[in-house]
Short mmCIF file of C-alpha atoms in Angstrom, two decimals:
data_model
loop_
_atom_site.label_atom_id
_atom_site.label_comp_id
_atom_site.label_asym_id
_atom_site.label_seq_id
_atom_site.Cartn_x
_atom_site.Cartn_y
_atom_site.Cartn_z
CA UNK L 1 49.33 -66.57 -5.50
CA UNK L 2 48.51 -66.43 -9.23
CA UNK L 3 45.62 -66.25 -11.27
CA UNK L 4 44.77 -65.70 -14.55
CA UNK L 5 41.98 -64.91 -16.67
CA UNK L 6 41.11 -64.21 -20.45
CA UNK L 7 39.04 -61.49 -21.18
CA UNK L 8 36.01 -62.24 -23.23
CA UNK L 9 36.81 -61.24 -27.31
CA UNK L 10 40.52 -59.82 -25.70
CA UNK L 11 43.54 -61.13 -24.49
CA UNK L 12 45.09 -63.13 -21.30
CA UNK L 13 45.61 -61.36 -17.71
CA UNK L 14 48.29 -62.60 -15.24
CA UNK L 15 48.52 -61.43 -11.72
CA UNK L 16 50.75 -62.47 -9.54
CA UNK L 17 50.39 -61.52 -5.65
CA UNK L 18 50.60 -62.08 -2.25
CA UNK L 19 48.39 -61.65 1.30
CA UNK L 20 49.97 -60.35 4.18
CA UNK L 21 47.18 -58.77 7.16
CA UNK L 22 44.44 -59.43 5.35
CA UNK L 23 45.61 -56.91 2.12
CA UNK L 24 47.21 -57.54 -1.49
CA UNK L 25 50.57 -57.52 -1.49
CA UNK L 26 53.67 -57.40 -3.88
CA UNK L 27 50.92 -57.32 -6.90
CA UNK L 28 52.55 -57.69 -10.70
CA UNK L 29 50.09 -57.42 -13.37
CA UNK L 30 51.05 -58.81 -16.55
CA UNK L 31 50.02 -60.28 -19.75
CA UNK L 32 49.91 -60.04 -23.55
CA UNK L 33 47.42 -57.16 -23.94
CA UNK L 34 47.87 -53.87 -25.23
CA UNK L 35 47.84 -50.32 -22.72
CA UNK L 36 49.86 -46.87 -23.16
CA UNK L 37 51.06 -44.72 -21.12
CA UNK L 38 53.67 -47.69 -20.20
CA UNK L 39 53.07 -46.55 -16.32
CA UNK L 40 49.86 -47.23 -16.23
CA UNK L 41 50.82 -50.62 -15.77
CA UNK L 42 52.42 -49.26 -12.23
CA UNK L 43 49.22 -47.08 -11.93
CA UNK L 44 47.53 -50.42 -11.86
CA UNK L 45 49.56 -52.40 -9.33
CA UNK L 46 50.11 -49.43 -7.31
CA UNK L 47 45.89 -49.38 -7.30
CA UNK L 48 45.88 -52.74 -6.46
CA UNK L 49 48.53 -53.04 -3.49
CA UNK L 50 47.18 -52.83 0.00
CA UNK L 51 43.66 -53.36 -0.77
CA UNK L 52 41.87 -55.53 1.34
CA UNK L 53 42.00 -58.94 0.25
CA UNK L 54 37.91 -59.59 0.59
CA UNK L 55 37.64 -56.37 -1.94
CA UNK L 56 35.31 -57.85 -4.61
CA UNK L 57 35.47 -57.64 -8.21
CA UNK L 58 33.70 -54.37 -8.58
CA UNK L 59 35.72 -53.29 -5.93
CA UNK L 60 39.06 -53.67 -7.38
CA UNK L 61 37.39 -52.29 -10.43
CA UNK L 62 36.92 -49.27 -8.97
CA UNK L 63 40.30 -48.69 -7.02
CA UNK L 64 42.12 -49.27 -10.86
CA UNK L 65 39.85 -47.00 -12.90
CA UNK L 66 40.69 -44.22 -10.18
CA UNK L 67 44.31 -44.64 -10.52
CA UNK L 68 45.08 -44.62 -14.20
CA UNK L 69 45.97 -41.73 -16.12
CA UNK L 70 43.45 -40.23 -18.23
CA UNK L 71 44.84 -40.77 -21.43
CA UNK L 72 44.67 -44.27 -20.62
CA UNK L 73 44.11 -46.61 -23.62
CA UNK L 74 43.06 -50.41 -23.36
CA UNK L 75 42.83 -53.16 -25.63
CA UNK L 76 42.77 -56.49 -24.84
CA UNK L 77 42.00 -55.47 -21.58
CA UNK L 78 39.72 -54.09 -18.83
CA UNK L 79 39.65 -53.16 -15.17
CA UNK L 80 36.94 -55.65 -14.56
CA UNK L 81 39.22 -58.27 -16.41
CA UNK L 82 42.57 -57.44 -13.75
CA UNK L 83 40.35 -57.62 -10.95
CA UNK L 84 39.05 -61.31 -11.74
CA UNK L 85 42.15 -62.49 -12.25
CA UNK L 86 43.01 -60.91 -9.00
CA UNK L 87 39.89 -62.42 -7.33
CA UNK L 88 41.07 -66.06 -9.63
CA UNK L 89 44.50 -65.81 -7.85
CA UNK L 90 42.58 -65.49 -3.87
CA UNK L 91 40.48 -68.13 -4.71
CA UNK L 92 43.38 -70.30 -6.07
CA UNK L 93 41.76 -71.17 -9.08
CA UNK L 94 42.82 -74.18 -11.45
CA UNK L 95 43.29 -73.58 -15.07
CA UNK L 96 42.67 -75.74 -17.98
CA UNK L 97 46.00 -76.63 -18.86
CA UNK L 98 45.77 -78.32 -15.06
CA UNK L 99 43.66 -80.73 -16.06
CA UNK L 100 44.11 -84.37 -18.49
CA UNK L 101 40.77 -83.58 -20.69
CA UNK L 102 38.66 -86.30 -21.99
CA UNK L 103 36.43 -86.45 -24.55
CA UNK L 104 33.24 -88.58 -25.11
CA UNK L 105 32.00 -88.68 -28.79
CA UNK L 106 29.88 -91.91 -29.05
CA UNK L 107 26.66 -93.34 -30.98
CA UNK L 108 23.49 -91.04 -30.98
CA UNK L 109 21.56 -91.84 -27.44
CA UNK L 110 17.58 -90.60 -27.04
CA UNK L 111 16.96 -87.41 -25.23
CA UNK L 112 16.30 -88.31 -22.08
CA UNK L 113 19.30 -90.24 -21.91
CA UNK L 114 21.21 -87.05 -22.82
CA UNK L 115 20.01 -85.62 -20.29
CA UNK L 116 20.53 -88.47 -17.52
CA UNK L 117 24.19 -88.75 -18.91
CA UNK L 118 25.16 -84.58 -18.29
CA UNK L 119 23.92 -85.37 -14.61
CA UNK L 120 25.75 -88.83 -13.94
CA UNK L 121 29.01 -87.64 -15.98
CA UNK L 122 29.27 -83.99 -13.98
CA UNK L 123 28.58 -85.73 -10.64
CA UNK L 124 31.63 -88.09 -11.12
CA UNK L 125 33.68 -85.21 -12.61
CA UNK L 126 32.74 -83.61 -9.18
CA UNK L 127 33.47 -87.01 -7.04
CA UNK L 128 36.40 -87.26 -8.64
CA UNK L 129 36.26 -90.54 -10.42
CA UNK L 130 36.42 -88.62 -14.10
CA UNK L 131 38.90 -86.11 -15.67
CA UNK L 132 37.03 -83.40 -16.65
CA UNK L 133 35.15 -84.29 -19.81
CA UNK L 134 33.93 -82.97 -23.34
CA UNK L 135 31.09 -84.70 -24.45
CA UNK L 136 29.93 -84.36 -28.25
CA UNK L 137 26.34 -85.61 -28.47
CA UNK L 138 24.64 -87.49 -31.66
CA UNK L 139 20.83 -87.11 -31.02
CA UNK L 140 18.78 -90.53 -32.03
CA UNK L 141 15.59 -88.53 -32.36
CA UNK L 142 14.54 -84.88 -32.93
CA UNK L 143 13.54 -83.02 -29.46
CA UNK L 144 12.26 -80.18 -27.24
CA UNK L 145 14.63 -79.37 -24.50
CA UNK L 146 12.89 -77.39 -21.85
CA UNK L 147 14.77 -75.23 -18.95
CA UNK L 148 14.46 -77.07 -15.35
CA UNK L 149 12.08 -74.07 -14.48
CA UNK L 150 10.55 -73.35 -17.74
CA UNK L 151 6.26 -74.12 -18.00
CA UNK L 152 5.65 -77.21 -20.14
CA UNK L 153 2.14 -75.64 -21.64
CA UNK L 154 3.88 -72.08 -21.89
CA UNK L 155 6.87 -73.40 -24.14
CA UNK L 156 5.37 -76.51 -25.97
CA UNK L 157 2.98 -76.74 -28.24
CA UNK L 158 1.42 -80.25 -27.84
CA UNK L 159 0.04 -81.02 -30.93
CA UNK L 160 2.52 -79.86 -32.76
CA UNK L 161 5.33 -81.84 -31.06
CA UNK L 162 2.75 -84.46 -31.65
CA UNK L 163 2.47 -83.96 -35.03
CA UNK L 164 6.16 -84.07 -35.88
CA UNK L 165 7.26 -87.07 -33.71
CA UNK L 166 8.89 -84.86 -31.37
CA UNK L 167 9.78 -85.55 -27.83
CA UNK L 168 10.00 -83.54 -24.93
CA UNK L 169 12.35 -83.65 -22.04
CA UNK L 170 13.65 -81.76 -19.35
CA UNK L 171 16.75 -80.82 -18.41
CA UNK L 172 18.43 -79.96 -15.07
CA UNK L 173 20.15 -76.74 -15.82
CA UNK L 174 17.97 -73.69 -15.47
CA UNK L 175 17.80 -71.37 -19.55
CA UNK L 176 15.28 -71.70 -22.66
CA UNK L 177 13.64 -74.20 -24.79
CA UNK L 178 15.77 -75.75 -27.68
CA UNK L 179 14.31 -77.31 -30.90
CA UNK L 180 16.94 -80.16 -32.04
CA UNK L 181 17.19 -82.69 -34.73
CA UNK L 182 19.04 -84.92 -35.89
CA UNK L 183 21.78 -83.67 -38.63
CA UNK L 184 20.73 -79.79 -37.81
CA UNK L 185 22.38 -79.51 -34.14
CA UNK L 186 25.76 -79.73 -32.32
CA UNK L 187 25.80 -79.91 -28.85
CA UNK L 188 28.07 -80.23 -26.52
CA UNK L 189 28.60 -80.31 -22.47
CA UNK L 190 31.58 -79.38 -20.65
CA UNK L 191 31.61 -81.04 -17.28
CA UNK L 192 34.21 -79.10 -15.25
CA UNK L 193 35.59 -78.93 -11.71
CA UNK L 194 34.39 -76.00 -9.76
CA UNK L 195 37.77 -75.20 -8.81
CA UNK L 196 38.17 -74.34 -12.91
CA UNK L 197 35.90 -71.23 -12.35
CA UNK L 198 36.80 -69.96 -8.96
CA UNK L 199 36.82 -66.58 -8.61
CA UNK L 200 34.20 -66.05 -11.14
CA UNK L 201 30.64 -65.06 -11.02
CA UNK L 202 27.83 -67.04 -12.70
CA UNK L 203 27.76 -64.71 -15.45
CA UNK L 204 31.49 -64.87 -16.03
CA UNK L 205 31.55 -68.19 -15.59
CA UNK L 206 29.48 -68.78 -19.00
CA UNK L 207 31.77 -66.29 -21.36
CA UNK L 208 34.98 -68.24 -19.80
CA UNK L 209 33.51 -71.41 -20.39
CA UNK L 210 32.58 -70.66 -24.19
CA UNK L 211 35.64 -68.99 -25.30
CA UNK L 212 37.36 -72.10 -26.43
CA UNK L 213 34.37 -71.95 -29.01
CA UNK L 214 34.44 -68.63 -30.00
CA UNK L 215 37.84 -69.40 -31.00
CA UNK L 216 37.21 -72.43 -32.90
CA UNK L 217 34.87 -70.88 -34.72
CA UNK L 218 37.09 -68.07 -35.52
CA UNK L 219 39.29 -71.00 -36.81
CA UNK L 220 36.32 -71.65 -39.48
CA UNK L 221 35.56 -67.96 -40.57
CA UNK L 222 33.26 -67.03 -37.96
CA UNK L 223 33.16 -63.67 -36.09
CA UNK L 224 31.35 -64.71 -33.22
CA UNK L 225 31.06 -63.30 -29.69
CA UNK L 226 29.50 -64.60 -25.99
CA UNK L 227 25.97 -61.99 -25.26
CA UNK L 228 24.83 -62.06 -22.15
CA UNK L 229 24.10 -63.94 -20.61
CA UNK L 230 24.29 -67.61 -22.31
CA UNK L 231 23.88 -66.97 -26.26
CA UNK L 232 26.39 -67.24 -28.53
CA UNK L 233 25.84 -64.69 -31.94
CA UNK L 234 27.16 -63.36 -35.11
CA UNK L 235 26.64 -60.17 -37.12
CA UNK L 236 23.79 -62.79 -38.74
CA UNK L 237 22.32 -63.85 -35.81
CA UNK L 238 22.19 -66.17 -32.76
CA UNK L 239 23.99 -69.81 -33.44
CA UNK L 240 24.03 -70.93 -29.82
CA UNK L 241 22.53 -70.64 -26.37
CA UNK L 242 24.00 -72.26 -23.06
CA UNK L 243 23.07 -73.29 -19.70
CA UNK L 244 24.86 -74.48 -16.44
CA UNK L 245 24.04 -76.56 -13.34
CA UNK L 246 26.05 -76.55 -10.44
CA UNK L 247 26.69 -79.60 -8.86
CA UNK L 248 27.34 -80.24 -5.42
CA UNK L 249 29.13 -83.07 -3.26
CA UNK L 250 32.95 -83.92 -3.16
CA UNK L 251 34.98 -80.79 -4.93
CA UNK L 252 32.03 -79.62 -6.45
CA UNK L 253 31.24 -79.50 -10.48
CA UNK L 254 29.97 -77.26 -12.77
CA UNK L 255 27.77 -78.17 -16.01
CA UNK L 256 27.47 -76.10 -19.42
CA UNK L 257 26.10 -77.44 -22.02
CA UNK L 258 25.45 -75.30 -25.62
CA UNK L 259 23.26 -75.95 -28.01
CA UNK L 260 23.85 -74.73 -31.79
CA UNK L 261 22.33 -74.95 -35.09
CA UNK L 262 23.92 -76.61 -38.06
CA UNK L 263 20.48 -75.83 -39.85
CA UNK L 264 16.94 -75.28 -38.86
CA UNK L 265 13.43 -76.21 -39.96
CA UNK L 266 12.17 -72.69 -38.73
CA UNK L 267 8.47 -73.66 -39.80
CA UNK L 268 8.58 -76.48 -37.80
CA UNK L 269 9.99 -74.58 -34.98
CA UNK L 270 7.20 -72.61 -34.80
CA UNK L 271 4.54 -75.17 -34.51
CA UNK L 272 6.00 -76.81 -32.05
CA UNK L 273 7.66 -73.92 -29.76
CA UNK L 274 5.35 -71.39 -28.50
CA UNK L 275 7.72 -68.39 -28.80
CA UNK L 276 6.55 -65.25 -27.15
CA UNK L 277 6.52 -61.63 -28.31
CA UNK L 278 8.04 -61.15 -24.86
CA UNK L 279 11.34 -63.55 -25.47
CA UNK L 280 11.45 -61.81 -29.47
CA UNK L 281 11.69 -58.15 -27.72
CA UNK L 282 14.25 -59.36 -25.25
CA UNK L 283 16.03 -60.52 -28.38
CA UNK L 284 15.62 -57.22 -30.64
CA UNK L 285 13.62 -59.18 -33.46
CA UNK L 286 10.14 -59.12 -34.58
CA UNK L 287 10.30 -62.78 -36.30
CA UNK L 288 11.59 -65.75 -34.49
CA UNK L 289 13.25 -66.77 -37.69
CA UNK L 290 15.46 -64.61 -37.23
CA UNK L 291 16.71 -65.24 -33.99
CA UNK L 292 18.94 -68.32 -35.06
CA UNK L 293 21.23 -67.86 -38.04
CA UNK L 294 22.43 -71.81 -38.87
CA UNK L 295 26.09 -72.34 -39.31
CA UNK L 296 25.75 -74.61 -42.22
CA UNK L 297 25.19 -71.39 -44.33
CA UNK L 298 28.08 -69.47 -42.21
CA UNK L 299 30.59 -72.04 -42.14
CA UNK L 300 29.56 -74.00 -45.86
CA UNK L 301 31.05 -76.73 -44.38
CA UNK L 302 29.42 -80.15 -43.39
CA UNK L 303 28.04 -80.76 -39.40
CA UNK L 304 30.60 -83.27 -39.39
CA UNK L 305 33.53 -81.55 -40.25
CA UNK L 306 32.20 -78.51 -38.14
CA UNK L 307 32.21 -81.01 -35.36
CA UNK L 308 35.49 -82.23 -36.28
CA UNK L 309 37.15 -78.71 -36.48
CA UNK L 310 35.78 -78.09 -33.18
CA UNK L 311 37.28 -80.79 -31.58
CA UNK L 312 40.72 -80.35 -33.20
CA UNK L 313 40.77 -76.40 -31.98
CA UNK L 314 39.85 -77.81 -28.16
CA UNK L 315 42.58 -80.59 -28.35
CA UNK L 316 45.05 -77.94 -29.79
CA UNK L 317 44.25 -75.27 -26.98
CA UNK L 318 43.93 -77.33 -23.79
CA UNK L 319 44.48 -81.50 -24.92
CA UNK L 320 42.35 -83.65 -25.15
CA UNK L 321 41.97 -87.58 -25.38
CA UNK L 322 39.53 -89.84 -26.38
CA UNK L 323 37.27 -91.57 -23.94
CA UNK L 324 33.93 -93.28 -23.13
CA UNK L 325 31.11 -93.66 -21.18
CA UNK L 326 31.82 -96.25 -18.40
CA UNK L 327 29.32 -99.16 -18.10
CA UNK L 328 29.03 -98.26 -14.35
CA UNK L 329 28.16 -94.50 -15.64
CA UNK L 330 25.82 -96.15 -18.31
CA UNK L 331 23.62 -98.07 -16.23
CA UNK L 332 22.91 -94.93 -13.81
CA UNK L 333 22.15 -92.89 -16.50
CA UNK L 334 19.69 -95.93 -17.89
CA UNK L 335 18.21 -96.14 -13.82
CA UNK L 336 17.74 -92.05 -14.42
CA UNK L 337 15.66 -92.48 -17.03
CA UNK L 338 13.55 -94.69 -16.07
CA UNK L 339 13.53 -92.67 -12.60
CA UNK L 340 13.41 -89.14 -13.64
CA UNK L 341 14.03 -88.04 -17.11
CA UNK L 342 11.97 -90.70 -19.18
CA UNK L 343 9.16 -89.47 -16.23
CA UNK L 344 5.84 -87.56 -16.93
CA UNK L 345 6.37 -86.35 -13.37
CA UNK L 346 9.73 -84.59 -13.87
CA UNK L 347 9.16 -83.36 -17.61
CA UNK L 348 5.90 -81.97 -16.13
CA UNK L 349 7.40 -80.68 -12.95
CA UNK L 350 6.50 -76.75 -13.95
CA UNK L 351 3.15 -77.79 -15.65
#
């Protein structure tokens, strides 16, 4: 068996192993981190061997941090990072270089069709009728995305969306409220089998997900990290928050979609968001202008050619080719609207 795994902001873990009564055997441990002493590369497989196979993550955590020497030194790596690839190897994970990726970059579509599209796109990635799929979206109007559990009266401000022509939809993945318009955002979804995150947990799932970024926008001057659990930040601030929906039926298929800002018209935020002093603690800020830094004045660069980098560092890393939305896929998206997302029912599901 063999899994690997790369830790968040370090480097790639290989582990190679096999199961024989129910425990790890022959484990190698590998990869292109850093560690001294050189045996505590032994210390770690020698942790690792004979352990029952259902150990989980902490688990295997634990075993390796009690076996290495104490003048152990790490970088690039963690126990916690060994023992996902180990539990990635049991659950015969896929990686991305498994996979033919598509991407969808197309015309701008209104919100609610956004939102019909991540569901009907992720549930044939999950069928198995589509190649696992980046979609770029263009937005056709400026918006209010609300979490699928979120209160519409606690997050929205009615008059103010009112007021500024906005419209408000719901999504179906779980997270925060997101203030887009056009020219200020990029967002994107990744629709992905579940067999690409095997092995994970939920919250690992989202750093593993959004490294890809992280790296392109490394590529572009940006020292940016994944925070727990779905935001994306900088020494300057926040420039993106995700969310994920896991889709059932056939092999299963997971949904994250991020949301970041080119540029924002904080004032406007503000009349139309109704931002807590709650949500600003949890965030360690007293003004919610300061919660989302813009990467137009990080990057200097235009949203296109941000966009455009961003594709160009995915394609390099894992492939990628150009695709579209099918007109099969279209018109259920279209029926989804008019049958849930374009609904007063669903966007006022959590009044």
């Amino acid at each position: 068996m063999h899994g690997e795994y790369k830790v968040p902001g370090g480097k790639l873990v290989v582990v190679d192993l096999d199961v024989r009564g129910g425990v790890l055997r022959d484990v190698r441990v590998a990869g292109d981190f850093f560690l001294e002493p050189d045996e505590a590369i032994l210390a770690i497989d020698a942790a690792l061997e004979g352990a029952p196979a259902n150990t989980d993550t902490a688990g295997l955590a634990a075993r390796i941090d009690s076996a290495l020497p104490a003048s152990t030194v790490m970088l690039g790596l963690t126990s916690e990072g060994v023992a996902v690839a180990v539990r990635r190897a049991l659950a015969q994970a896929t990686e991305w270089s498994d996979y033919d990726w598509q991407l969808i970059h197309e015309a701008p579509q209104s919100p609610a069709l956004h939102m019909a599209l991540d569901e009907v796109i992720t549930a044939e990635v999950a069928a198995g009728r589509r190649p696992p799929t980046l979609r770029v979206w263009e937005w056709a109007s400026p918006a209010v995305i609300i979490g699928s559990f979120q209160s519409l009266r606690n997050e929205v401000d009615p008059a103010g969306a009112e007021r500024h022509g906005i419209t408000v939809v719901r999504r179906v993945s779980g997270g925060g409220a997101m203030f887009v318009e056009p020219g200020n955002t990029i967002t994107y979804s990744l629709s992905v089998p579940d067999a690409l995150v095997s092995g994970l947990s939920f919250a690992d799932s989202y750093a593993y997900l959004d490294d890809w970024v992280l790296g392109a926008l490394g590529d572009m001057g940006i020292k940016a990290w994944y925070q727990p659990l779905n935001d994306i930040a900088t020494d300057a601030g926040k420039i993106a928050g995700a969310a994920q929906k896991r889709v059932v039926g056939g092999e299963g298929a997971v949904l994250h979609h991020v949301t970041m800002s080119y540029d924002i018209d904080a004032d406007k935020m503000l009349e139309v968001l109704r931002i807590g002093k709650e949500k600003l603690s949890d965030k360690g800020t007293r003004s919610a202008k300061k919660r989302v830094d813009p990467l137009r004045r990080q990057t200097g660069l235009a949203r296109e050619a941000v966009i455009e980098r961003m594709i160009d560092s995915f394609r390099t890393r894992h492939g990628l080719t150009r695709g579209k939305v099918t007109d099969e896929e279209m018109e259920r998206a279209e029926e989804l609207v008019r049958t849930k997302f374009g609904t007063e029912e669903w966007t006022a599901r959590v009044p």
